[in-house]
Tab-separated table of C-alpha atoms in Angstrom:
chain	number	residue	atom	x	y	z
Y	164	MET	CA	-189.392	-78.061	64.520
Y	165	ALA	CA	-186.523	-80.551	65.627
Y	166	GLU	CA	-182.933	-78.735	64.422
Y	167	GLY	CA	-180.715	-80.534	61.204
Y	168	PHE	CA	-184.797	-80.830	59.590
Y	169	ILE	CA	-183.246	-77.657	57.348
Y	170	LEU	CA	-179.892	-76.639	56.588
Y	171	ALA	CA	-179.050	-73.489	57.776
Y	172	ASP	CA	-178.256	-71.662	53.778
Y	173	GLU	CA	-182.198	-73.467	52.999
Y	174	PRO	CA	-184.291	-70.760	52.640
Y	175	ARG	CA	-187.358	-71.114	53.964
Y	176	LEU	CA	-190.998	-70.667	52.506
Y	177	PHE	CA	-191.413	-67.210	52.666
Y	178	ASP	CA	-187.584	-65.800	51.643
Y	179	ARG	CA	-188.204	-67.329	48.403
Y	180	LEU	CA	-190.935	-64.407	47.674
Y	181	GLU	CA	-189.852	-61.389	45.838
Y	182	ALA	CA	-190.749	-57.725	46.718
Y	183	GLN	CA	-193.876	-56.724	44.719
Y	184	PRO	CA	-194.762	-53.195	43.319
Y	185	SER	CA	-197.005	-51.474	45.122
Y	186	ASP	CA	-200.425	-50.692	43.741
Y	187	SER	CA	-200.367	-47.194	42.243
Y	188	LEU	CA	-203.601	-45.985	42.861
Y	189	LEU	CA	-204.161	-47.652	46.034
Y	190	ALA	CA	-200.349	-45.296	46.376
Y	191	LEU	CA	-201.442	-42.048	45.602
Y	192	ILE	CA	-205.375	-42.564	48.046
Y	193	GLY	CA	-201.860	-42.725	50.668
Y	194	LEU	CA	-200.234	-40.471	49.429
Y	195	ALA	CA	-203.759	-37.580	49.859
Y	196	LYS	CA	-204.301	-39.193	53.265
Y	197	ALA	CA	-200.915	-38.249	54.169
Y	198	ASP	CA	-200.831	-34.472	52.517
Y	199	THR	CA	-202.232	-32.087	55.277
Y	200	ARG	CA	-202.975	-29.144	53.031
Y	201	PRO	CA	-206.501	-27.845	53.958
Y	202	GLU	CA	-206.967	-26.997	49.782
Y	203	LYS	CA	-205.709	-30.404	48.326
Y	204	ILE	CA	-208.073	-32.340	46.153
Y	205	ASP	CA	-208.537	-36.272	45.768
Y	206	VAL	CA	-209.891	-36.733	42.353
Y	207	GLY	CA	-207.906	-40.521	42.385
Y	208	VAL	CA	-209.888	-42.455	44.102
Y	209	GLY	CA	-213.241	-43.569	42.420
Y	210	VAL	CA	-215.705	-42.614	44.771
Y	211	TYR	CA	-219.018	-40.276	43.979
Y	212	ARG	CA	-218.553	-37.290	46.464
Y	213	ASP	CA	-221.604	-34.537	47.771
Y	214	ALA	CA	-221.192	-30.951	46.982
Y	215	ALA	CA	-219.381	-30.310	50.066
Y	216	GLY	CA	-216.979	-33.336	49.425
Y	217	GLY	CA	-218.568	-36.290	50.853
Y	218	THR	CA	-219.075	-39.685	49.929
Y	219	PRO	CA	-222.766	-40.088	51.416
Y	220	ILE	CA	-224.864	-43.600	52.481
Y	221	LEU	CA	-228.264	-43.375	49.954
Y	222	ARG	CA	-231.599	-42.528	51.645
Y	223	CYS	CA	-232.520	-45.649	50.698
Y	224	VAL	CA	-229.679	-48.312	51.900
Y	225	LYS	CA	-230.059	-46.460	55.380
Y	226	ALA	CA	-233.514	-47.166	54.930
Y	227	ALA	CA	-233.307	-50.887	53.755
Y	228	GLU	CA	-230.726	-51.961	56.924
Y	229	LYS	CA	-233.464	-50.659	59.211
Y	230	ILE	CA	-235.031	-52.846	57.720
Y	231	LEU	CA	-232.608	-55.512	58.031
Y	232	LEU	CA	-231.661	-54.956	61.481
Y	233	GLU	CA	-235.396	-55.377	62.765
Y	234	THR	CA	-236.538	-58.377	59.718
Y	235	GLN	CA	-233.684	-60.747	59.647
Y	236	GLU	CA	-233.252	-63.637	61.258
Y	237	THR	CA	-230.165	-65.627	60.462
Y	238	LYS	CA	-226.843	-64.887	59.141
Y	239	SER	CA	-226.445	-68.586	57.296
Y	240	TYR	CA	-224.935	-69.533	54.405
Y	241	LEU	CA	-226.496	-68.625	51.313
Y	242	GLY	CA	-224.134	-71.108	48.693
Y	243	SER	CA	-221.972	-70.002	46.080
Y	244	GLU	CA	-224.447	-68.347	43.854
Y	245	GLY	CA	-225.141	-65.913	47.081
Y	246	ASP	CA	-228.845	-64.168	46.854
Y	247	ALA	CA	-230.241	-65.103	43.810
Y	248	ARG	CA	-233.390	-63.065	44.291
Y	249	PHE	CA	-230.722	-60.022	43.886
Y	250	THR	CA	-229.106	-61.590	40.926
Y	251	GLU	CA	-233.176	-62.403	40.055
Y	252	LEU	CA	-233.849	-58.330	40.666
Y	253	ILE	CA	-230.789	-57.125	38.636
Y	254	LYS	CA	-231.413	-58.743	35.916
Y	255	PRO	CA	-234.418	-56.363	34.524
Y	256	ILE	CA	-232.153	-53.589	35.417
Y	257	VAL	CA	-229.291	-55.089	33.207
Y	258	PHE	CA	-230.934	-56.203	30.649
Y	259	GLY	CA	-234.844	-54.548	30.047
Y	260	GLY	CA	-238.192	-57.192	29.876
Y	261	GLN	CA	-237.301	-59.257	27.173
Y	262	GLY	CA	-233.489	-60.015	28.741
Y	263	ALA	CA	-234.790	-60.430	32.263
Y	264	ARG	CA	-237.401	-63.349	30.557
Y	265	ASP	CA	-234.197	-65.459	28.487
Y	266	ASP	CA	-233.598	-68.441	30.007
Y	267	ARG	CA	-230.116	-68.275	27.778
Y	268	ILE	CA	-229.255	-65.226	30.931
Y	269	VAL	CA	-228.221	-66.970	34.350
Y	270	GLY	CA	-226.422	-65.212	36.852
Y	271	VAL	CA	-224.421	-65.136	40.139
Y	272	GLN	CA	-223.624	-62.551	43.088
Y	273	THR	CA	-220.250	-62.097	43.572
Y	274	PRO	CA	-218.071	-59.642	45.286
Y	275	GLY	CA	-218.377	-56.808	43.387
Y	276	GLY	CA	-217.437	-56.168	39.817
Y	277	CYS	CA	-213.579	-57.309	40.365
Y	278	GLY	CA	-215.172	-60.582	41.385
Y	279	ALA	CA	-217.572	-60.645	38.105
Y	280	LEU	CA	-214.645	-59.712	36.103
Y	281	ARG	CA	-212.230	-62.339	37.766
Y	282	LEU	CA	-215.148	-65.282	37.465
Y	283	GLY	CA	-215.856	-64.783	34.110
Y	284	ALA	CA	-212.185	-65.055	33.289
Y	285	GLU	CA	-212.081	-68.769	35.187
Y	286	LEU	CA	-214.841	-69.373	32.603
Y	287	ILE	CA	-213.310	-68.639	29.800
Y	288	ARG	CA	-210.130	-70.383	30.944
Y	289	ALA	CA	-212.165	-73.029	31.455
Y	290	SER	CA	-213.843	-73.326	28.360
Y	291	GLY	CA	-210.841	-74.070	26.514
Y	292	GLY	CA	-209.749	-73.554	23.168
Y	293	GLY	CA	-207.142	-70.788	22.878
Y	294	THR	CA	-209.653	-68.111	23.474
Y	295	ARG	CA	-207.977	-64.853	23.629
Y	296	ILE	CA	-209.896	-61.633	25.355
Y	297	TYR	CA	-209.296	-58.350	23.571
Y	298	VAL	CA	-209.055	-55.356	25.588
Y	299	GLY	CA	-209.181	-52.088	24.726
Y	300	GLN	CA	-206.871	-49.206	25.732
Y	301	PRO	CA	-205.983	-47.252	27.850
Y	302	THR	CA	-208.696	-48.876	29.859
Y	303	TRP	CA	-209.459	-49.087	33.878
Y	304	PRO	CA	-206.187	-50.168	35.540
Y	305	ASN	CA	-206.967	-52.761	37.249
Y	306	HIS	CA	-208.738	-54.826	33.925
Y	307	THR	CA	-205.314	-56.253	32.800
Y	308	PRO	CA	-203.668	-57.806	36.051
Y	309	LEU	CA	-207.756	-59.012	37.136
Y	310	ILE	CA	-208.541	-60.688	34.132
Y	311	GLY	CA	-205.083	-61.965	33.061
Y	312	ALA	CA	-204.024	-63.482	36.426
Y	313	ALA	CA	-207.106	-66.465	35.721
Y	314	GLY	CA	-204.606	-67.641	33.005
Y	315	VAL	CA	-206.250	-66.164	29.463
Y	316	GLU	CA	-204.139	-64.968	26.441
Y	317	MET	CA	-204.647	-61.157	26.226
Y	318	ALA	CA	-204.680	-58.804	23.541
Y	319	ASP	CA	-205.273	-55.003	22.749
Y	320	TYR	CA	-207.333	-52.810	20.535
Y	321	PRO	CA	-206.900	-49.010	19.944
Y	322	TYR	CA	-209.927	-47.214	21.733
Y	323	TYR	CA	-209.121	-43.868	22.879
Y	324	ASP	CA	-206.363	-41.153	21.419
Y	325	LYS	CA	-205.586	-39.207	24.912
Y	326	THR	CA	-204.240	-35.825	22.080
Y	327	THR	CA	-207.353	-36.042	20.234
Y	328	ARG	CA	-209.260	-36.724	23.080
Y	329	THR	CA	-211.506	-38.699	20.664
Y	330	VAL	CA	-212.551	-42.230	20.868
Y	331	LEU	CA	-210.436	-44.644	17.615
Y	332	PHE	CA	-213.737	-46.498	16.611
Y	333	ASP	CA	-212.466	-47.016	12.976
Y	334	HIS	CA	-208.934	-48.229	14.658
Y	335	MET	CA	-210.916	-50.395	17.639
Y	336	MET	CA	-213.221	-52.277	14.302
Y	337	GLU	CA	-209.760	-52.763	12.127
Y	338	ALA	CA	-208.620	-54.676	15.061
Y	339	LEU	CA	-211.705	-56.542	16.321
Y	340	GLY	CA	-211.891	-57.295	12.403
Y	341	ALA	CA	-208.971	-60.026	12.710
Y	342	ALA	CA	-210.509	-61.348	15.996
Y	343	ARG	CA	-211.440	-65.104	15.813
Y	344	PRO	CA	-214.321	-66.625	16.142
Y	345	GLY	CA	-215.054	-67.289	19.653
Y	346	ASP	CA	-212.049	-64.758	20.837
Y	347	VAL	CA	-213.838	-62.475	23.699
Y	348	VAL	CA	-214.248	-58.695	23.497
Y	349	LEU	CA	-213.860	-56.784	26.945
Y	350	VAL	CA	-216.105	-53.491	26.802
Y	351	HIS	CA	-216.861	-50.448	29.075
Y	352	GLY	CA	-221.364	-50.833	28.677
Y	353	CYS	CA	-221.219	-46.623	30.007
Y	354	CYS	CA	-219.095	-44.384	31.727
Y	355	HIS	CA	-216.136	-45.474	30.393
Y	356	ASN	CA	-213.323	-46.057	32.926
Y	357	PRO	CA	-210.728	-44.253	32.739
Y	358	THR	CA	-211.416	-41.546	29.703
Y	359	GLY	CA	-215.543	-41.227	30.420
Y	360	ALA	CA	-215.605	-41.311	26.160
Y	361	ASP	CA	-218.546	-44.331	25.170
Y	362	LEU	CA	-219.411	-44.913	21.769
Y	363	ASP	CA	-222.451	-43.715	20.923
Y	364	LEU	CA	-225.559	-45.562	19.537
Y	365	ASN	CA	-224.874	-45.904	16.101
Y	366	GLN	CA	-221.154	-47.011	17.420
Y	367	TRP	CA	-222.642	-49.791	19.491
Y	368	ARG	CA	-224.719	-50.979	16.397
Y	369	GLU	CA	-221.855	-51.182	13.889
Y	370	LEU	CA	-219.868	-53.429	16.933
Y	371	ALA	CA	-222.773	-55.902	17.601
Y	372	ASP	CA	-222.920	-56.034	13.581
Y	373	LEU	CA	-219.734	-57.105	13.930
Y	374	ILE	CA	-219.839	-59.115	16.728
Y	375	ALA	CA	-222.107	-61.146	15.198
Y	376	ALA	CA	-220.468	-61.605	11.862
Y	377	ARG	CA	-217.017	-62.994	13.258
Y	378	GLY	CA	-219.744	-65.234	16.306
Y	379	LEU	CA	-216.942	-62.461	18.655
Y	380	VAL	CA	-218.413	-63.110	22.542
Y	381	PRO	CA	-218.778	-59.610	24.268
Y	382	TYR	CA	-217.526	-59.541	27.735
Y	383	VAL	CA	-219.380	-55.932	29.437
Y	384	ASP	CA	-217.966	-54.472	31.880
Y	385	LEU	CA	-221.476	-52.843	33.362
Y	386	ALA	CA	-220.042	-50.754	36.696
Y	387	TYR	CA	-221.571	-47.840	35.919
Y	388	GLN	CA	-225.640	-48.116	34.943
Y	389	GLY	CA	-227.486	-44.971	35.583
Y	390	LEU	CA	-224.167	-41.958	36.344
Y	391	GLY	CA	-224.174	-41.730	32.374
Y	392	ASN	CA	-227.242	-40.834	31.119
Y	393	GLY	CA	-229.506	-43.054	32.895
Y	394	LEU	CA	-230.126	-46.503	33.973
Y	395	GLU	CA	-232.213	-46.916	30.362
Y	396	ASP	CA	-229.876	-45.413	28.343
Y	397	ASP	CA	-226.661	-46.348	30.304
Y	398	ALA	CA	-228.142	-50.071	29.352
Y	399	ALA	CA	-228.632	-50.116	25.374
Y	400	GLY	CA	-225.340	-51.151	24.297
Y	401	THR	CA	-225.482	-53.495	26.680
Y	402	ARG	CA	-228.327	-54.919	25.332
Y	403	LEU	CA	-227.567	-54.169	21.874
Y	404	VAL	CA	-224.383	-56.419	21.932
Y	405	VAL	CA	-225.819	-58.894	24.157
Y	406	GLU	CA	-228.755	-59.661	21.756
Y	407	ALA	CA	-226.418	-60.148	19.067
Y	408	ALA	CA	-224.182	-62.390	20.212
Y	409	GLU	CA	-224.620	-66.256	20.746
Y	410	GLN	CA	-222.739	-66.135	23.569
Y	411	ALA	CA	-222.249	-63.224	25.985
Y	412	LEU	CA	-221.053	-62.477	29.754
Y	413	VAL	CA	-221.634	-59.437	32.034
Y	414	ALA	CA	-219.880	-58.146	34.368
Y	415	GLN	CA	-222.151	-56.170	36.630
Y	416	SER	CA	-221.496	-53.832	40.138
Y	417	CYS	CA	-223.915	-52.186	42.799
Y	418	ASP	CA	-220.643	-50.299	44.435
Y	419	LYS	CA	-221.571	-47.055	42.140
Y	420	ASN	CA	-225.086	-46.614	41.552
Y	421	PHE	CA	-225.923	-47.789	45.348
Y	422	GLY	CA	-222.948	-46.200	47.185
Y	423	LEU	CA	-222.303	-49.868	48.483
Y	424	TYR	CA	-217.994	-49.064	47.949
Y	425	ARG	CA	-216.815	-51.369	51.118
Y	426	GLU	CA	-220.150	-53.741	50.933
Y	427	ARG	CA	-218.542	-55.182	47.396
Y	428	THR	CA	-221.721	-56.075	45.593
Y	429	GLY	CA	-221.923	-57.379	42.150
Y	430	ALA	CA	-222.893	-59.804	40.231
Y	431	LEU	CA	-221.395	-61.913	36.095
Y	432	PHE	CA	-224.097	-62.154	34.010
Y	433	ILE	CA	-223.809	-65.015	30.884
Y	434	LYS	CA	-225.814	-65.686	28.321
Y	435	ALA	CA	-225.407	-69.383	26.609
Y	436	SER	CA	-226.544	-70.461	23.276
Y	437	SER	CA	-229.684	-72.250	24.802
Y	438	THR	CA	-231.039	-73.515	27.656
Y	439	ASP	CA	-229.437	-76.330	28.727
Y	440	GLN	CA	-226.060	-74.803	28.068
Y	441	ALA	CA	-227.297	-72.319	30.333
Y	442	ARG	CA	-227.849	-74.440	33.165
Y	443	VAL	CA	-224.190	-76.191	32.045
Y	444	THR	CA	-222.905	-72.601	32.516
Y	445	PHE	CA	-224.475	-71.857	35.503
Y	446	GLY	CA	-222.913	-75.252	37.511
Y	447	ASN	CA	-219.615	-74.517	36.825
Y	448	LEU	CA	-219.882	-71.078	37.992
Y	449	ILE	CA	-221.032	-72.036	41.272
Y	450	GLY	CA	-218.133	-74.565	41.108
Y	451	LEU	CA	-215.194	-71.968	40.384
Y	452	ALA	CA	-217.243	-69.424	42.854
Y	453	ARG	CA	-216.598	-72.194	45.378
Y	454	THR	CA	-213.195	-72.564	44.796
Y	455	MET	CA	-212.546	-68.624	45.018
Y	456	TRP	CA	-214.877	-67.349	47.453
Y	457	SER	CA	-216.689	-70.227	48.272
Y	458	MET	CA	-219.687	-67.897	48.988
Y	459	PRO	CA	-219.720	-64.394	48.388
Y	460	PRO	CA	-220.238	-61.618	51.558
Y	461	ASP	CA	-224.017	-61.623	51.740
Y	462	HIS	CA	-225.081	-57.721	52.767
Y	463	GLY	CA	-225.036	-55.426	50.234
Y	464	ALA	CA	-226.737	-57.833	48.091
Y	465	ALA	CA	-229.542	-57.871	50.904
Y	466	ILE	CA	-229.800	-54.185	51.422
Y	467	VAL	CA	-230.400	-53.900	46.921
Y	468	ARG	CA	-232.833	-56.506	47.189
Y	469	THR	CA	-234.695	-55.301	49.864
Y	470	VAL	CA	-234.335	-51.778	47.755
Y	471	LEU	CA	-235.435	-53.221	44.452
Y	472	GLU	CA	-238.172	-55.742	46.898
Y	473	THR	CA	-239.687	-52.342	48.172
Y	474	PRO	CA	-241.325	-49.634	46.258
Y	475	GLU	CA	-240.680	-46.741	47.768
Y	476	LEU	CA	-237.575	-47.531	48.430
Y	477	GLU	CA	-237.153	-48.432	44.955
Y	478	ALA	CA	-238.176	-44.805	43.855
Y	479	ASP	CA	-236.408	-43.376	45.961
Y	480	TRP	CA	-233.196	-45.232	44.676
Y	481	ARG	CA	-234.487	-43.688	40.769
Y	482	ALA	CA	-234.821	-39.879	42.488
Y	483	GLU	CA	-230.689	-39.926	44.003
Y	484	LEU	CA	-229.594	-41.975	41.264
Y	485	LYS	CA	-230.597	-39.217	39.166
Y	486	GLU	CA	-229.504	-36.903	41.891
Y	487	MET	CA	-226.234	-38.036	41.764
Y	488	LEU	CA	-226.236	-38.356	37.735
Y	489	ALA	CA	-227.388	-34.733	37.395
Y	490	ARG	CA	-224.465	-33.447	39.796
Y	491	ILE	CA	-221.600	-35.077	37.593
Y	492	ARG	CA	-223.720	-33.486	34.744
Y	493	GLY	CA	-223.071	-30.086	36.163
Y	494	LEU	CA	-219.233	-31.046	37.312
Y	495	ARG	CA	-218.057	-31.435	33.562
Y	496	ALA	CA	-220.449	-28.635	32.707
Y	497	ARG	CA	-219.033	-26.180	34.923
Y	498	LEU	CA	-214.827	-27.518	33.731
Y	499	ALA	CA	-216.044	-27.317	30.265
Y	500	ALA	CA	-217.094	-23.498	30.904
Y	501	PHE	CA	-214.510	-22.427	32.355
Y	502	ASP	CA	-212.163	-23.272	28.958
Y	503	PRO	CA	-212.647	-24.293	26.041
Y	504	ARG	CA	-209.495	-26.604	26.326
Y	505	LEU	CA	-211.718	-28.580	28.843
Y	506	ALA	CA	-214.902	-28.008	26.959
Y	507	TYR	CA	-215.084	-32.345	25.890
Y	508	ILE	CA	-215.334	-33.017	29.214
Y	509	ASP	CA	-218.655	-32.231	28.980
Y	510	GLU	CA	-219.818	-34.522	25.816
Y	511	GLN	CA	-217.891	-37.072	27.952
Y	512	ASN	CA	-219.961	-39.651	30.538
Y	513	GLY	CA	-219.572	-40.634	34.136
Y	514	MET	CA	-217.275	-40.308	36.518
Y	515	PHE	CA	-213.760	-40.668	34.904
Y	516	SER	CA	-212.009	-38.689	32.619
Y	517	MET	CA	-208.595	-38.240	30.629
Y	518	LEU	CA	-206.333	-34.528	30.858
Y	519	PRO	CA	-203.848	-34.772	28.233
Y	520	LEU	CA	-201.388	-33.841	30.732
Y	521	SER	CA	-197.641	-35.580	31.530
Y	522	PRO	CA	-197.098	-37.773	34.027
Y	523	GLU	CA	-194.446	-34.628	35.483
Y	524	ALA	CA	-196.997	-31.852	34.934
Y	525	VAL	CA	-199.756	-35.092	36.932
Y	526	VAL	CA	-196.395	-34.809	39.625
Y	527	GLU	CA	-196.104	-31.028	39.795
Y	528	LEU	CA	-199.872	-30.323	40.731
Y	529	ARG	CA	-199.366	-33.211	42.814
Y	530	ALA	CA	-196.859	-31.258	44.995
Y	531	SER	CA	-197.398	-27.619	43.979
Y	532	HIS	CA	-201.487	-27.726	45.045
Y	533	GLY	CA	-201.831	-30.560	46.563
Y	534	ILE	CA	-204.266	-32.247	43.632
Y	535	TYR	CA	-204.265	-36.017	43.317
Y	536	MET	CA	-205.067	-37.591	40.078
Y	537	ALA	CA	-203.222	-40.782	38.806
Y	538	ASN	CA	-199.781	-39.872	36.510
Y	539	SER	CA	-202.025	-40.972	33.526
Y	540	GLY	CA	-204.437	-37.829	33.512
Y	541	ARG	CA	-207.110	-39.702	34.806
Y	542	PHE	CA	-209.298	-38.113	37.180
Y	543	ASN	CA	-212.499	-38.765	39.246
Y	544	VAL	CA	-214.922	-35.637	38.035
Y	545	ALA	CA	-217.063	-36.430	40.575
Y	546	GLY	CA	-214.535	-36.010	43.256
Y	547	LEU	CA	-214.751	-32.119	43.638
Y	548	SER	CA	-216.466	-30.554	45.327
Y	549	ASP	CA	-218.956	-27.216	44.349
Y	550	GLU	CA	-216.036	-25.149	45.935
Y	551	ASN	CA	-212.692	-26.584	44.300
Y	552	VAL	CA	-214.362	-27.170	40.794
Y	553	ASP	CA	-212.870	-23.582	39.547
Y	554	TYR	CA	-209.456	-24.014	42.148
Y	555	PHE	CA	-208.566	-27.196	39.843
Y	556	ALA	CA	-209.657	-26.018	36.575
Y	557	ARG	CA	-207.448	-23.259	36.691
Y	558	ALA	CA	-204.273	-25.017	38.048
Y	559	VAL	CA	-205.019	-27.688	35.523
Y	560	VAL	CA	-204.971	-25.514	32.255
Y	561	ALA	CA	-202.254	-23.916	34.146
Y	562	LYS	CA	-200.226	-27.586	32.977
Y	563	LEU	CA	-202.226	-28.237	30.082
Y	564	PRO	CA	-199.070	-28.804	26.746
Y	565	GLU	CA	-198.674	-25.760	24.428
Y	566	ALA	CA	-200.318	-27.137	21.858
Y	567	ASP	CA	-203.300	-27.483	23.868
Y	568	ARG	CA	-202.503	-23.070	24.611
Y	569	GLY	CA	-203.934	-22.139	21.572
């Protein structure tokens, strides 16, 4: 650039940027990686691990990739909706047979559950009307920044008491009872992250009744289907609230139940009030997706499509998913049996639970035992190996607050 066009004291473009706080969970992953102690335990990162502590590629995924290697003829663009067949095959898994036939429900492939959540938030913002999104507390750490960055108004509702380890259902319903018609309620479909404390089926029914009575819009984050109590049971609450509502959103992810973490494979489904409105909504989804990622990555969706289109691979996927579920349930049972103060863990579901530990106690566990978990006490049950469960439990119990020591 010619000299003299910019004054010497004028800040240049990137000079105006301010330093950003680091993501606490990403920082935790870095700390765990840097720790050279052989006994260290990383239960901060949200990935499934097998008995030996590895994160395996599923057999069905390997087989599907081999099929794709031998048969895939092009890497050409698929379009902003992604792999339409993938979305079609996922739809009955999420909504059941009746829901799969509902033309008011439309979906597009997204870059993982995160992409689905953000696309849904963008659709809500584009819809206008001053809609608020109610978010339970505590929730997955990225929910609020991921959705809030779309520019929608957000409001909290109480969900879980870390001290008593109970769902604050009455408080939740009271808060949602003040929501305006058209407001959105973000709920975890199953395996509540970060607490592991799910609503029971009767509570889901009450929530569905409230949603229907007040004209609310459920926004279900379904990231762990199959890892709580099985594919069908884990979808039951989602189906209840979607059926009760005139309009709904469901952000679905295959990252956990297919082990496709780095492939970022998900879908956003929208239930509209009519088939005509569903077509309009679908067009808006395509337009919004085009402005964000243009077209989602294909490989993960192609894997899932291949698995679900191949009967023997689908059967193997369901078998592997049951094996993963059994391992998680077994780990929960072992932790609960170690000490009565951990008994509540076996009553919860999915990969995560929350320990009643102070941030100071979490830091002490990190320093003295090489145990890495979020400062909130959120830990990944599935991050434990068969060999370190007792080591983890013993260290944790020693740090429980006095009120929990009996």
